[in-house]
Amino acid sequence: MAKYILSLDQGTTSSRAILFDKQGRIAGKAQFEFNQIYPQTGWVEHDPMEILYSQFQSITSLLSSGNFKAEDIAAIGITNQRETTILWDSETGKPVYNAIVWQCRRTAPMCEELKSRGLEKYVKEKTGLLIDAYFSGTKIKWILDHVPEARRLAERGRLLFGTVETWLIWNLTNGAVHVTDYSNASRTMLFDADRLCWDPRLCEELDIPMEILPKVVPNSCIYGEVAHGVRGLEELAGIPISGAVGDQPGALFGQACFEKGQAKNTYGTGCFLLMNTGEERVQSRNNLVSGVAWGIGDKVTYALEGSAFNAGSVIKWLRDELHLIDNAHRCDELAESVEDANGIYLVPAFTGLGAPYWDMYARGCIVGLTRGVNTNHIARAVIECIAYQMTDLLKAMENDSGIHLQELRVDGGASVSNIMMQIQANMINARVNRPKTVETTALGAAYLAGLAVGFWDNLEELEANREVERLFTPDIDPARREKLYHGWQRAVERSRNWADPNEMD
């Protein structure tokens, strides 16, 4: 009898294979990094073949350890970096261009042109997104417009598009299955998030042939099986591929946020906050985005999402540029040595401000400096600014959804900081819940795959698997909370009023 679900976690810098047991615990894992390609300033690419090989390497490394057998695996789930765009020839299996990564800003002028045509309202109503280079649609158009072979192959019916999970599934099935899941389709800027289908008008506006788009399917169902003859993975032949989900909704599912109003935040380089809004999509009035988090059977669950560009990266800045700390834990030690930040606020708008401001011209600043401010206070301000940004996002989500948050579930590298999690609980006036299993993205993909093949029976069983490592509860005077947050809002205004767009490069 099968003991594990194999989760393929294909991220921006590495590919991982993780085996989860019935209790949702990690039984084994392997990881391989791959190259980042920067052809020009603001451009980011990956070699799709290197993505594929690194993912296959992680699987073979895990299985060759001698601790696991292919027959122990009940199913395969996939989670992936979202929005990253690949186009390939269906006959040769070769990409026509490098993958354009979600971070890439090359299509920003194209997005401005779409805005000038008055498409912002239509895009938001249909897709739940803002017009931005972040999403896949303009990346597809760029390849079609700049790679002559791509357009020719499309005209001959040989061109296929996919985000990374589509690319992996197609290759694992030897080209037999060309699908994408609801959560990844929701990030293309081409998908009608209410009708759950590709939008013909948006495809026409971007001159994208609908024939190249994959079939859109739920996040938990059997898409196909690993094919015989997949090089290096012969022993996996016949194992079902039965779950796929984008990385952030994957973490929401892995955190067992199954009920409307539950939310998770991932504290990484940036922060990604998602709230389950139930079976009806919420149209944001506060510059958040919405879309399908997952679909199981005929039931679809939606989420509101907001992101902050700089979170863990601020701690790295303190270490690598200012040289005030040697490691991330030292930031905690310094911050814990003082009661507060001595009246200073740091706004980490190094690359502008994300949601709910979306101000590309904002710039980072430290305000409130006096002669008494020292290194400890700066470290405290760094920790606090991450919590303040999440407070901004949560307030926007509560305003959009009408839901008052009772608990925030957390993961990501920076969530290990006890002082940050306590400050977060204080500022949002809600519990912060940190789990024992921090690989929540990969776990979410495993859960979705396991549900489809009966490895787990229901969501209640998954919820029971979740083990809490620590709960943080608010312990601040409400008047103090309001005073601190008001100071943060004033500091953000200083940040937003600093730069003159007409004077910027």
Short mmCIF file of C-alpha atoms in Angstrom, two decimals:
data_model
loop_
_atom_site.label_atom_id
_atom_site.label_comp_id
_atom_site.label_asym_id
_atom_site.label_seq_id
_atom_site.Cartn_x
_atom_site.Cartn_y
_atom_site.Cartn_z
CA MET A 1 0.00 0.00 0.00
CA ALA A 2 1.29 3.44 -0.95
CA LYS A 3 2.74 5.45 1.92
CA TYR A 4 3.47 8.85 0.39
CA ILE A 5 2.46 11.66 -1.92
CA LEU A 6 5.26 13.14 -4.03
CA SER A 7 5.12 16.93 -4.21
CA LEU A 8 7.08 18.77 -6.91
CA ASP A 9 7.80 22.31 -5.73
CA GLN A 10 9.13 24.20 -8.74
CA GLY A 11 10.24 27.62 -7.48
CA THR A 12 11.96 30.68 -8.87
CA THR A 13 15.50 29.62 -7.95
CA SER A 14 15.27 25.87 -7.38
CA SER A 15 13.25 22.72 -7.99
CA ARG A 16 12.41 20.42 -5.09
CA ALA A 17 10.87 17.01 -4.62
CA ILE A 18 9.29 16.32 -1.23
CA LEU A 19 7.58 13.17 0.04
CA PHE A 20 4.76 13.63 2.55
CA ASP A 21 3.28 10.85 4.65
CA LYS A 22 -0.32 10.34 5.78
CA GLN A 23 0.15 12.77 8.68
CA GLY A 24 1.39 15.51 6.37
CA ARG A 25 4.96 15.17 7.64
CA ILE A 26 8.06 15.27 5.47
CA ALA A 27 9.56 11.84 4.87
CA GLY A 28 12.29 12.97 2.48
CA LYS A 29 13.28 15.76 0.12
CA ALA A 30 15.83 16.78 -2.49
CA GLN A 31 16.57 20.12 -4.13
CA PHE A 32 18.48 21.43 -7.15
CA GLU A 33 19.07 25.06 -8.07
CA PHE A 34 19.14 26.42 -11.61
CA ASN A 35 20.45 29.52 -13.35
CA GLN A 36 18.87 32.97 -13.38
CA ILE A 37 19.23 34.80 -16.70
CA TYR A 38 19.24 38.62 -16.91
CA PRO A 39 19.52 39.66 -20.60
CA GLN A 40 18.83 43.34 -19.86
CA THR A 41 18.03 45.53 -16.88
CA GLY A 42 14.61 44.52 -15.57
CA TRP A 43 14.48 41.34 -17.69
CA VAL A 44 14.46 37.92 -16.00
CA GLU A 45 14.46 34.57 -17.81
CA HIS A 46 14.89 30.84 -17.12
CA ASP A 47 15.86 28.04 -19.47
CA PRO A 48 12.73 25.81 -19.56
CA MET A 49 14.84 22.72 -20.22
CA GLU A 50 16.95 23.50 -17.15
CA ILE A 51 13.78 23.87 -15.08
CA LEU A 52 12.68 20.46 -16.34
CA TYR A 53 16.02 18.76 -15.75
CA SER A 54 16.44 20.23 -12.26
CA GLN A 55 12.97 19.00 -11.33
CA PHE A 56 13.70 15.52 -12.69
CA GLN A 57 17.06 15.55 -10.86
CA SER A 58 15.34 16.26 -7.58
CA ILE A 59 13.01 13.29 -8.10
CA THR A 60 15.77 10.86 -9.06
CA SER A 61 17.98 12.06 -6.19
CA LEU A 62 15.17 11.45 -3.72
CA LEU A 63 14.42 7.97 -5.04
CA SER A 64 18.08 6.98 -5.37
CA SER A 65 18.66 7.62 -1.66
CA GLY A 66 17.56 4.05 -1.07
CA ASN A 67 14.94 4.98 1.51
CA PHE A 68 11.95 5.07 -0.84
CA LYS A 69 10.50 3.08 -3.71
CA ALA A 70 8.28 4.19 -6.55
CA GLU A 71 5.56 1.81 -5.41
CA ASP A 72 5.39 3.76 -2.13
CA ILE A 73 4.04 6.81 -4.03
CA ALA A 74 0.26 7.12 -4.41
CA ALA A 75 0.21 10.26 -6.57
CA ILE A 76 2.10 13.37 -7.64
CA GLY A 77 1.15 16.99 -6.91
CA ILE A 78 2.80 20.05 -8.44
CA THR A 79 3.17 23.60 -7.17
CA ASN A 80 4.99 26.27 -9.11
CA GLN A 81 6.23 29.80 -9.48
CA ARG A 82 3.22 31.57 -10.94
CA GLU A 83 3.00 33.77 -14.07
CA THR A 84 6.30 32.48 -15.53
CA THR A 85 5.56 31.89 -19.21
CA ILE A 86 6.74 29.14 -21.57
CA LEU A 87 5.86 28.59 -25.26
CA TRP A 88 6.98 25.44 -27.04
CA ASP A 89 6.64 23.37 -30.22
CA SER A 90 4.21 20.50 -29.61
CA GLU A 91 5.99 18.25 -32.14
CA THR A 92 9.59 18.67 -30.98
CA GLY A 93 8.91 19.57 -27.36
CA LYS A 94 11.46 22.39 -27.63
CA PRO A 95 10.75 25.87 -26.22
CA VAL A 96 10.75 28.66 -28.80
CA TYR A 97 12.24 31.09 -26.27
CA ASN A 98 13.41 31.15 -22.68
CA ALA A 99 10.77 31.23 -19.96
CA ILE A 100 9.87 34.83 -19.13
CA VAL A 101 9.84 34.93 -15.33
CA TRP A 102 7.12 36.51 -13.20
CA GLN A 103 9.60 39.18 -12.02
CA CYS A 104 10.35 40.37 -15.56
CA ARG A 105 9.30 43.96 -16.34
CA ARG A 106 9.92 43.99 -20.12
CA THR A 107 6.21 44.24 -20.95
CA ALA A 108 5.54 47.33 -18.80
CA PRO A 109 5.20 49.60 -21.91
CA MET A 110 2.74 47.10 -23.37
CA CYS A 111 0.70 47.31 -20.17
CA GLU A 112 0.65 51.11 -20.36
CA GLU A 113 -0.65 50.83 -23.93
CA LEU A 114 -3.45 48.49 -22.79
CA LYS A 115 -4.39 51.01 -20.09
CA SER A 116 -4.48 53.79 -22.67
CA ARG A 117 -7.05 51.73 -24.60
CA GLY A 118 -9.33 51.79 -21.57
CA LEU A 119 -9.05 48.10 -20.68
CA GLU A 120 -8.36 48.46 -16.95
CA LYS A 121 -11.99 48.19 -15.86
CA TYR A 122 -12.71 45.21 -18.10
CA VAL A 123 -9.58 43.35 -16.96
CA LYS A 124 -10.42 43.89 -13.30
CA GLU A 125 -14.07 42.86 -13.69
CA LYS A 126 -13.27 39.70 -15.65
CA THR A 127 -9.98 38.51 -14.17
CA GLY A 128 -9.79 40.20 -10.76
CA LEU A 129 -6.33 41.48 -11.66
CA LEU A 130 -4.71 44.81 -12.41
CA ILE A 131 -3.02 45.39 -15.77
CA ASP A 132 0.61 44.72 -14.96
CA ALA A 133 3.73 43.13 -16.46
CA TYR A 134 3.62 40.71 -13.54
CA PHE A 135 0.97 38.54 -15.20
CA SER A 136 1.37 36.04 -18.06
CA GLY A 137 -0.78 37.54 -20.82
CA THR A 138 1.60 40.26 -21.98
CA LYS A 139 4.54 37.84 -21.72
CA ILE A 140 2.81 35.52 -24.21
CA LYS A 141 2.23 38.45 -26.55
CA TRP A 142 5.86 39.55 -26.29
CA ILE A 143 7.11 36.13 -27.42
CA LEU A 144 4.58 35.98 -30.25
CA ASP A 145 5.60 39.46 -31.40
CA HIS A 146 9.38 39.07 -31.05
CA VAL A 147 10.04 35.42 -31.96
CA PRO A 148 9.02 34.88 -35.61
CA GLU A 149 9.06 31.11 -35.21
CA ALA A 150 6.43 31.36 -32.45
CA ARG A 151 3.82 33.03 -34.62
CA ARG A 152 4.54 30.62 -37.52
CA LEU A 153 4.13 27.60 -35.26
CA ALA A 154 0.88 29.03 -33.90
CA GLU A 155 -0.47 29.39 -37.43
CA ARG A 156 0.42 25.73 -38.09
CA GLY A 157 -1.26 24.54 -34.88
CA ARG A 158 1.99 23.43 -33.25
CA LEU A 159 2.52 26.11 -30.58
CA LEU A 160 1.57 25.52 -26.94
CA PHE A 161 1.55 27.90 -23.97
CA GLY A 162 1.84 27.01 -20.34
CA THR A 163 2.92 28.23 -16.97
CA VAL A 164 5.43 25.96 -15.24
CA GLU A 165 2.98 23.36 -13.92
CA THR A 166 1.61 22.95 -17.48
CA TRP A 167 5.13 22.47 -18.81
CA LEU A 168 5.94 19.83 -16.20
CA ILE A 169 2.68 17.90 -16.67
CA TRP A 170 3.11 17.92 -20.47
CA ASN A 171 6.62 16.50 -20.17
CA LEU A 172 5.76 13.96 -17.47
CA THR A 173 3.00 12.60 -19.71
CA ASN A 174 5.17 12.66 -22.86
CA GLY A 175 3.01 15.34 -24.42
CA ALA A 176 -0.31 13.59 -23.81
CA VAL A 177 -1.78 16.18 -21.41
CA HIS A 178 -1.91 19.96 -21.94
CA VAL A 179 -3.73 21.47 -18.95
CA THR A 180 -3.51 24.26 -16.41
CA ASP A 181 -5.25 24.53 -13.07
CA TYR A 182 -7.67 27.24 -11.95
CA SER A 183 -5.18 29.01 -9.68
CA ASN A 184 -2.51 29.41 -12.36
CA ALA A 185 -5.03 30.32 -15.07
CA SER A 186 -6.23 33.08 -12.73
CA ARG A 187 -2.80 34.75 -12.99
CA THR A 188 -2.61 35.00 -16.78
CA MET A 189 -4.81 38.11 -17.20
CA LEU A 190 -6.71 36.08 -19.83
CA PHE A 191 -9.03 34.05 -17.59
CA ASP A 192 -12.64 34.82 -16.69
CA ALA A 193 -12.50 34.02 -12.97
CA ASP A 194 -16.29 33.77 -12.63
CA ARG A 195 -17.12 31.70 -15.70
CA LEU A 196 -13.91 29.64 -15.31
CA CYS A 197 -12.87 29.89 -18.94
CA TRP A 198 -10.53 31.82 -21.20
CA ASP A 199 -11.87 35.24 -22.16
CA PRO A 200 -12.12 35.66 -25.97
CA ARG A 201 -12.00 39.47 -25.87
CA LEU A 202 -8.79 39.61 -23.85
CA CYS A 203 -7.16 37.04 -26.11
CA GLU A 204 -8.20 39.15 -29.11
CA GLU A 205 -6.95 42.40 -27.54
CA LEU A 206 -3.55 40.77 -27.00
CA ASP A 207 -3.60 38.95 -30.36
CA ILE A 208 -3.15 35.57 -28.66
CA PRO A 209 -4.60 32.56 -30.53
CA MET A 210 -6.83 30.68 -28.10
CA GLU A 211 -5.73 27.38 -29.65
CA ILE A 212 -2.35 27.62 -27.88
CA LEU A 213 -3.94 27.84 -24.43
CA PRO A 214 -4.19 24.74 -22.22
CA LYS A 215 -7.44 23.20 -21.01
CA VAL A 216 -8.38 24.64 -17.61
CA VAL A 217 -9.07 22.01 -14.95
CA PRO A 218 -9.71 21.83 -11.17
CA ASN A 219 -6.78 21.70 -8.78
CA SER A 220 -7.57 18.22 -7.47
CA CYS A 221 -8.28 15.61 -10.12
CA ILE A 222 -6.34 13.05 -12.14
CA TYR A 223 -4.81 14.82 -15.16
CA GLY A 224 -2.92 11.79 -16.43
CA GLU A 225 -0.15 9.40 -15.48
CA VAL A 226 3.62 9.52 -15.72
CA ALA A 227 4.25 8.04 -19.16
CA HIS A 228 6.46 5.08 -19.98
CA GLY A 229 9.69 6.24 -21.51
CA VAL A 230 10.12 9.52 -19.61
CA ARG A 231 13.89 9.56 -19.41
CA GLY A 232 15.22 8.97 -15.92
CA LEU A 233 11.77 8.47 -14.43
CA GLU A 234 10.90 5.06 -15.83
CA GLU A 235 10.12 3.64 -12.39
CA LEU A 236 7.39 6.27 -11.88
CA ALA A 237 5.44 5.19 -14.97
CA GLY A 238 1.75 4.79 -14.23
CA ILE A 239 1.69 6.99 -11.12
CA PRO A 240 -1.17 9.52 -11.39
CA ILE A 241 -0.53 13.27 -11.53
CA SER A 242 -3.54 14.50 -9.61
CA GLY A 243 -2.89 17.92 -8.10
CA ALA A 244 -1.59 21.29 -9.29
CA VAL A 245 -1.68 24.71 -7.66
CA GLY A 246 0.23 27.99 -7.76
CA ASP A 247 2.67 28.54 -4.93
CA GLN A 248 0.72 31.08 -2.86
CA PRO A 249 -2.74 29.43 -2.99
CA GLY A 250 -0.85 26.19 -2.41
CA ALA A 251 0.40 27.62 0.89
CA LEU A 252 -3.15 28.75 1.74
CA PHE A 253 -4.35 25.17 1.24
CA GLY A 254 -1.34 23.69 3.03
CA GLN A 255 -2.13 25.94 6.01
CA ALA A 256 -5.63 24.40 6.08
CA CYS A 257 -7.32 27.76 5.49
CA PHE A 258 -10.43 26.03 4.22
CA GLU A 259 -13.05 28.34 5.72
CA LYS A 260 -14.14 31.74 4.50
CA GLY A 261 -12.23 34.45 6.34
CA GLN A 262 -9.14 32.38 7.12
CA ALA A 263 -5.86 33.90 5.95
CA LYS A 264 -2.17 33.11 5.68
CA ASN A 265 0.89 35.23 5.12
CA THR A 266 4.19 34.01 3.70
CA TYR A 267 7.16 36.00 4.99
CA GLY A 268 9.82 35.60 2.33
CA THR A 269 11.85 38.07 0.29
CA GLY A 270 8.52 39.84 -0.04
CA CYS A 271 5.25 38.99 1.65
CA PHE A 272 2.19 37.32 0.15
CA LEU A 273 -1.06 37.58 2.07
CA LEU A 274 -4.09 35.56 0.95
CA MET A 275 -7.58 35.37 2.46
CA ASN A 276 -10.12 32.69 1.66
CA THR A 277 -13.28 34.53 0.57
CA GLY A 278 -15.42 31.46 -0.03
CA GLU A 279 -17.40 30.54 -3.12
CA GLU A 280 -17.99 34.12 -4.29
CA ARG A 281 -15.24 36.32 -5.68
CA VAL A 282 -14.74 39.66 -3.95
CA GLN A 283 -14.06 42.67 -6.17
CA SER A 284 -11.43 44.70 -4.36
CA ARG A 285 -11.88 48.43 -3.78
CA ASN A 286 -8.42 48.70 -2.25
CA ASN A 287 -6.06 47.66 -5.04
CA LEU A 288 -5.89 44.00 -4.04
CA VAL A 289 -6.30 41.23 -6.60
CA SER A 290 -8.71 38.31 -6.56
CA GLY A 291 -8.97 34.98 -8.29
CA VAL A 292 -9.51 31.27 -7.86
CA ALA A 293 -7.52 29.79 -4.99
CA TRP A 294 -8.51 26.20 -5.81
CA GLY A 295 -11.26 24.08 -7.27
CA ILE A 296 -12.16 20.62 -5.96
CA GLY A 297 -14.88 18.80 -7.85
CA ASP A 298 -17.55 21.33 -8.79
CA LYS A 299 -16.75 23.62 -5.82
CA VAL A 300 -14.53 26.64 -6.36
CA THR A 301 -12.90 28.68 -3.60
CA TYR A 302 -11.75 32.26 -4.23
CA ALA A 303 -9.14 34.38 -2.48
CA LEU A 304 -8.11 38.00 -2.09
CA GLU A 305 -4.38 38.57 -2.41
CA GLY A 306 -1.99 41.37 -1.59
CA SER A 307 1.77 41.53 -1.65
CA ALA A 308 4.54 43.67 -0.22
CA PHE A 309 7.68 43.86 -2.32
CA ASN A 310 10.21 43.99 0.51
CA ALA A 311 10.11 41.97 3.73
CA GLY A 312 12.97 39.52 4.33
CA SER A 313 14.94 41.56 1.80
CA VAL A 314 14.99 44.44 4.32
CA ILE A 315 16.84 42.23 6.81
CA LYS A 316 19.29 41.27 4.04
CA TRP A 317 19.79 44.98 3.30
CA LEU A 318 20.64 45.55 6.94
CA ARG A 319 23.20 42.73 6.71
CA ASP A 320 24.68 43.10 3.22
CA GLU A 321 24.56 46.85 2.54
CA LEU A 322 24.62 48.51 5.97
CA HIS A 323 26.67 45.74 7.63
CA LEU A 324 24.88 46.30 10.94
CA ILE A 325 24.27 42.59 11.49
CA ASP A 326 26.05 39.35 10.55
CA ASN A 327 22.94 37.17 10.27
CA ALA A 328 19.16 37.42 10.39
CA HIS A 329 18.91 36.19 13.98
CA ARG A 330 21.14 39.07 15.09
CA CYS A 331 18.45 41.47 13.87
CA ASP A 332 16.04 39.83 16.32
CA GLU A 333 18.54 40.06 19.16
CA LEU A 334 19.11 43.77 18.61
CA ALA A 335 15.38 44.47 18.25
CA GLU A 336 14.57 42.57 21.43
CA SER A 337 17.12 44.60 23.42
CA VAL A 338 14.97 47.76 23.24
CA GLU A 339 11.33 48.39 24.13
CA ASP A 340 10.52 50.24 20.91
CA ALA A 341 12.10 51.91 17.87
CA ASN A 342 12.58 55.22 19.72
CA GLY A 343 10.12 57.01 17.48
CA ILE A 344 11.62 56.06 14.10
CA TYR A 345 9.91 54.34 11.18
CA LEU A 346 11.55 52.67 8.20
CA VAL A 347 9.52 52.46 4.98
CA PRO A 348 11.22 49.83 2.75
CA ALA A 349 10.05 51.20 -0.60
CA PHE A 350 13.28 50.19 -2.32
CA THR A 351 11.34 49.28 -5.48
CA GLY A 352 8.23 51.33 -4.82
CA LEU A 353 5.26 50.23 -2.73
CA GLY A 354 3.01 47.27 -3.51
CA ALA A 355 -0.57 46.76 -2.38
CA PRO A 356 -2.61 48.59 -1.31
CA TYR A 357 -0.67 51.65 -2.58
CA TRP A 358 0.79 50.46 -5.91
CA ASP A 359 3.10 53.48 -6.01
CA MET A 360 6.10 52.78 -8.25
CA TYR A 361 7.58 56.20 -7.46
CA ALA A 362 7.67 55.80 -3.66
CA ARG A 363 11.15 55.47 -2.21
CA GLY A 364 12.52 54.05 1.02
CA CYS A 365 13.07 56.35 3.98
CA ILE A 366 13.72 56.49 7.71
CA VAL A 367 11.79 59.20 9.52
CA GLY A 368 11.83 60.41 13.12
CA LEU A 369 15.60 60.29 13.60
CA THR A 370 17.04 61.90 16.73
CA ARG A 371 20.48 61.81 18.34
CA GLY A 372 19.33 59.03 20.66
CA VAL A 373 18.63 56.51 17.87
CA ASN A 374 21.11 53.62 17.73
CA THR A 375 21.63 50.35 15.88
CA ASN A 376 19.17 48.52 18.12
CA HIS A 377 16.39 50.95 17.24
CA ILE A 378 17.10 50.61 13.52
CA ALA A 379 16.90 46.82 13.82
CA ARG A 380 13.60 47.20 15.68
CA ALA A 381 12.28 49.51 12.94
CA VAL A 382 13.21 46.89 10.32
CA ILE A 383 11.24 44.19 12.15
CA GLU A 384 8.30 46.56 12.70
CA CYS A 385 8.09 47.75 9.08
CA ILE A 386 7.42 44.21 7.88
CA ALA A 387 4.56 43.85 10.38
CA TYR A 388 3.19 47.29 9.47
CA GLN A 389 3.03 46.40 5.76
CA MET A 390 1.04 43.28 6.55
CA THR A 391 -1.27 45.37 8.73
CA ASP A 392 -1.94 47.61 5.73
CA LEU A 393 -2.86 44.59 3.64
CA LEU A 394 -5.07 43.01 6.29
CA LYS A 395 -6.99 46.22 6.85
CA ALA A 396 -7.59 46.43 3.09
CA MET A 397 -8.78 42.82 3.01
CA GLU A 398 -11.10 43.30 5.94
CA ASN A 399 -12.53 46.40 4.26
CA ASP A 400 -13.06 44.56 0.96
CA SER A 401 -14.49 41.37 2.43
CA GLY A 402 -16.34 42.65 5.49
CA ILE A 403 -14.61 39.86 7.45
CA HIS A 404 -12.81 40.62 10.71
CA LEU A 405 -9.77 38.38 10.97
CA GLN A 406 -9.46 36.28 14.12
CA GLU A 407 -6.21 34.51 13.29
CA LEU A 408 -3.37 34.81 10.79
CA ARG A 409 -1.52 31.62 9.84
CA VAL A 410 2.11 32.25 8.92
CA ASP A 411 4.98 30.58 7.09
CA GLY A 412 8.13 31.51 5.19
CA GLY A 413 11.70 32.08 6.32
CA ALA A 414 11.12 35.27 8.33
CA SER A 415 8.22 33.74 10.25
CA VAL A 416 10.76 32.08 12.57
CA SER A 417 11.26 35.51 14.19
CA ASN A 418 9.38 35.45 17.50
CA ILE A 419 9.59 39.20 17.99
CA MET A 420 8.25 39.87 14.49
CA MET A 421 5.33 37.50 14.99
CA GLN A 422 4.51 39.09 18.36
CA ILE A 423 4.59 42.59 16.86
CA GLN A 424 2.41 41.30 14.02
CA ALA A 425 -0.17 39.97 16.49
CA ASN A 426 -0.12 43.28 18.34
CA MET A 427 -0.67 45.36 15.21
CA ILE A 428 -3.48 43.29 13.65
CA ASN A 429 -5.12 42.59 17.03
CA ALA A 430 -5.44 38.91 16.17
CA ARG A 431 -3.69 35.63 16.92
CA VAL A 432 -0.67 34.67 14.82
CA ASN A 433 -0.47 30.90 14.33
CA ARG A 434 2.85 29.32 13.29
CA PRO A 435 2.77 25.61 12.29
CA LYS A 436 5.37 22.92 12.89
CA THR A 437 5.48 22.06 9.17
CA VAL A 438 6.74 25.15 7.35
CA GLU A 439 6.76 23.58 3.86
CA THR A 440 3.16 24.63 3.41
CA THR A 441 3.31 25.31 -0.34
CA ALA A 442 4.51 21.81 -1.20
CA LEU A 443 2.14 20.35 1.39
CA GLY A 444 -0.81 22.10 -0.27
CA ALA A 445 0.04 20.48 -3.61
CA ALA A 446 0.40 17.10 -1.91
CA TYR A 447 -2.96 17.46 -0.18
CA LEU A 448 -4.74 18.33 -3.44
CA ALA A 449 -3.16 15.36 -5.21
CA GLY A 450 -3.90 13.00 -2.32
CA LEU A 451 -7.56 13.98 -2.11
CA ALA A 452 -8.02 13.12 -5.79
CA VAL A 453 -6.83 9.53 -5.32
CA GLY A 454 -8.31 8.86 -1.88
CA PHE A 455 -5.02 9.02 0.04
CA TRP A 456 -6.89 11.47 2.29
CA ASP A 457 -10.66 11.36 2.56
CA ASN A 458 -11.67 14.94 3.31
CA LEU A 459 -10.62 18.41 4.45
CA GLU A 460 -11.31 17.57 8.08
CA GLU A 461 -8.57 14.95 7.96
CA LEU A 462 -6.14 17.54 6.58
CA GLU A 463 -7.10 20.07 9.24
CA ALA A 464 -6.44 17.44 11.92
CA ASN A 465 -2.92 16.96 10.53
CA ARG A 466 -1.96 20.58 11.19
CA GLU A 467 0.23 20.95 14.26
CA VAL A 468 0.79 24.35 15.87
CA GLU A 469 4.37 25.20 16.82
CA ARG A 470 3.47 28.47 18.58
CA LEU A 471 0.58 30.91 19.01
CA PHE A 472 1.19 34.64 19.44
CA THR A 473 -1.61 36.68 21.01
CA PRO A 474 -1.92 40.50 21.17
CA ASP A 475 -0.46 42.06 24.31
CA ILE A 476 -0.48 45.78 23.55
CA ASP A 477 -2.65 48.63 24.80
CA PRO A 478 -5.14 49.61 22.05
CA ALA A 479 -4.22 53.30 22.32
CA ARG A 480 -0.55 52.40 21.87
CA ARG A 481 -1.42 50.28 18.82
CA GLU A 482 -3.29 53.16 17.19
CA LYS A 483 -0.49 55.62 17.91
CA LEU A 484 2.15 53.35 16.38
CA TYR A 485 0.07 52.63 13.29
CA HIS A 486 -0.77 56.31 12.79
CA GLY A 487 2.97 57.04 12.85
CA TRP A 488 3.51 54.36 10.21
CA GLN A 489 0.87 55.90 7.95
CA ARG A 490 2.54 59.31 8.25
CA ALA A 491 5.90 57.75 7.37
CA VAL A 492 4.38 56.10 4.27
CA GLU A 493 3.14 59.50 3.13
CA ARG A 494 6.67 60.88 3.44
CA SER A 495 7.89 57.98 1.32
CA ARG A 496 5.26 58.58 -1.35
CA ASN A 497 5.88 62.32 -1.53
CA TRP A 498 9.64 62.04 -1.85
CA ALA A 499 10.22 61.36 -5.55
CA ASP A 500 9.17 63.48 -8.50
CA PRO A 501 8.25 61.11 -11.36
CA ASN A 502 9.41 63.70 -13.88
CA GLU A 503 12.92 63.65 -12.40
CA MET A 504 13.35 59.88 -12.22
CA ASP A 505 15.33 57.79 -14.67
#
